[in-house]
XYZ file of C-alpha atoms in Angstrom:
158
model
C 147.124 -42.585 -41.518
C 149.353 -40.815 -38.989
C 147.102 -42.076 -36.268
C 147.211 -45.687 -37.689
C 151.213 -45.472 -37.792
C 151.383 -44.156 -34.523
C 149.059 -46.701 -32.890
C 151.331 -49.399 -34.656
C 154.545 -47.975 -33.388
C 152.916 -47.534 -29.766
C 152.144 -51.565 -29.791
C 155.603 -52.364 -30.776
C 157.042 -50.271 -28.199
C 155.074 -51.302 -25.278
C 155.210 -55.056 -26.108
C 158.663 -55.350 -27.088
C 159.981 -56.396 -23.809
C 157.413 -59.195 -23.219
C 158.152 -62.893 -22.740
C 157.105 -65.843 -24.408
C 153.715 -67.526 -23.473
C 152.378 -70.921 -22.861
C 148.546 -71.890 -22.878
C 148.423 -71.903 -19.100
C 145.713 -70.559 -16.883
C 145.952 -66.712 -16.094
C 147.587 -65.862 -19.407
C 146.380 -63.344 -21.753
C 146.662 -61.747 -25.239
C 145.476 -58.647 -26.732
C 144.531 -58.997 -30.502
C 144.163 -56.644 -33.320
C 142.658 -58.105 -36.497
C 141.248 -57.357 -39.786
C 137.998 -59.409 -41.127
C 136.602 -60.318 -44.480
C 133.168 -61.767 -45.103
C 133.255 -64.221 -47.824
C 129.535 -64.270 -48.616
C 128.997 -60.614 -48.301
C 132.304 -59.251 -49.322
C 132.386 -56.688 -46.459
C 135.930 -56.139 -44.740
C 136.133 -55.033 -41.288
C 138.432 -54.178 -38.485
C 138.619 -54.772 -34.708
C 140.174 -56.013 -31.523
C 139.750 -58.338 -28.519
C 141.039 -59.850 -25.374
C 141.766 -63.334 -25.002
C 142.073 -64.897 -21.329
C 143.130 -68.358 -20.177
C 140.877 -69.321 -17.580
C 142.104 -73.092 -17.541
C 144.901 -74.818 -19.324
C 144.132 -74.895 -22.931
C 140.944 -73.073 -22.655
C 140.450 -69.455 -23.238
C 137.579 -66.875 -23.600
C 137.762 -64.249 -25.946
C 135.425 -61.295 -26.492
C 136.052 -59.035 -29.382
C 134.480 -56.212 -31.187
C 134.365 -55.695 -35.070
C 133.524 -52.606 -37.247
C 132.446 -53.760 -40.407
C 132.314 -51.572 -43.668
C 129.277 -52.476 -45.538
C 128.721 -51.154 -48.905
C 125.597 -49.072 -47.430
C 125.385 -48.033 -43.731
C 126.959 -48.999 -40.731
C 127.599 -52.337 -39.142
C 129.188 -53.807 -35.975
C 129.747 -57.201 -34.217
C 130.382 -58.263 -30.772
C 131.690 -61.931 -30.110
C 132.449 -63.843 -26.964
C 134.076 -67.025 -27.842
C 135.348 -70.106 -26.076
C 138.469 -71.494 -27.489
C 140.049 -74.845 -27.024
C 143.659 -75.240 -28.193
C 144.569 -78.682 -29.407
C 148.331 -78.117 -29.896
C 151.135 -76.025 -28.053
C 154.469 -74.602 -29.016
C 155.159 -71.905 -31.622
C 151.969 -73.082 -33.825
C 148.792 -73.266 -31.674
C 145.662 -74.506 -33.420
C 142.258 -74.073 -31.795
C 138.370 -74.754 -32.211
C 136.096 -72.002 -31.118
C 132.352 -71.652 -30.730
C 130.607 -68.750 -28.933
C 127.903 -66.108 -29.016
C 127.683 -63.324 -31.605
C 125.703 -60.070 -31.835
C 125.694 -57.909 -34.790
C 124.151 -54.256 -35.192
C 123.265 -52.877 -38.675
C 121.828 -49.465 -39.635
C 121.054 -49.577 -43.439
C 120.711 -45.650 -43.628
C 122.637 -43.868 -40.716
C 121.815 -40.406 -41.926
C 118.141 -40.806 -42.089
C 115.001 -43.082 -41.639
C 116.399 -46.551 -42.102
C 116.333 -50.013 -40.632
C 118.136 -50.843 -37.455
C 118.191 -54.130 -36.442
C 119.966 -56.571 -33.942
C 120.814 -59.980 -34.897
C 122.093 -62.668 -32.257
C 123.391 -66.021 -32.823
C 126.319 -68.292 -32.495
C 129.988 -68.484 -33.892
C 131.863 -71.607 -34.800
C 135.130 -71.997 -36.293
C 138.858 -73.035 -36.428
C 141.978 -70.742 -35.744
C 145.833 -70.669 -35.153
C 148.119 -68.507 -33.326
C 151.656 -68.777 -34.755
C 154.243 -66.937 -32.623
C 156.569 -64.764 -34.850
C 158.894 -63.453 -31.855
C 158.389 -63.669 -28.155
C 156.126 -60.559 -27.869
C 154.111 -60.794 -31.010
C 152.273 -63.738 -33.125
C 150.118 -64.100 -36.114
C 146.497 -65.079 -35.373
C 144.200 -66.345 -38.033
C 140.669 -67.574 -37.972
C 138.069 -69.164 -40.020
C 134.421 -68.804 -38.713
C 130.748 -69.345 -39.625
C 128.193 -66.658 -37.765
C 124.632 -68.049 -37.829
C 122.772 -65.131 -37.118
C 120.605 -63.173 -40.035
C 123.363 -62.889 -42.737
C 124.890 -66.214 -41.974
C 128.431 -64.958 -42.852
C 131.459 -66.942 -43.319
C 134.451 -65.028 -42.770
C 138.217 -65.229 -42.267
C 139.980 -63.093 -39.522
C 143.816 -62.344 -39.629
C 145.957 -60.222 -37.371
C 148.237 -59.916 -34.631
C 148.422 -61.042 -30.997
C 150.370 -59.543 -28.329
C 151.004 -61.659 -25.162
C 150.611 -59.974 -21.907
């Protein structure tokens, strides 16, 4: 718990002096989020880095550690985002690549598998202050478990 509080304080301290951000080429954001899979009821935590390579277009690689009822699970996603609105509330559509790693019995002989597929979804970034915003996303992942999930967290413009 102390590490979590220290990390939150560190992010607030480091990013407190940053300026507002538009959707222009070269801008970037750091994301921290929680996720919840609606089909399998599995929560997770993760982070990512969003980079605007063209106006209104961003790529966001992210890594999520999932807490299944049994075993270990993690996910890597690389998503292309297209922002359809600007201003304090920015809505986007996304599509991308996803890979999930599962281990049903991490302390013994179990089934380890890697599942590859696609992501599609919609999301929004809502600026709370010049240095922080709320990031939400609803996504479908096509690989193996075919999970529909929701992400919510914070984004820090760089």
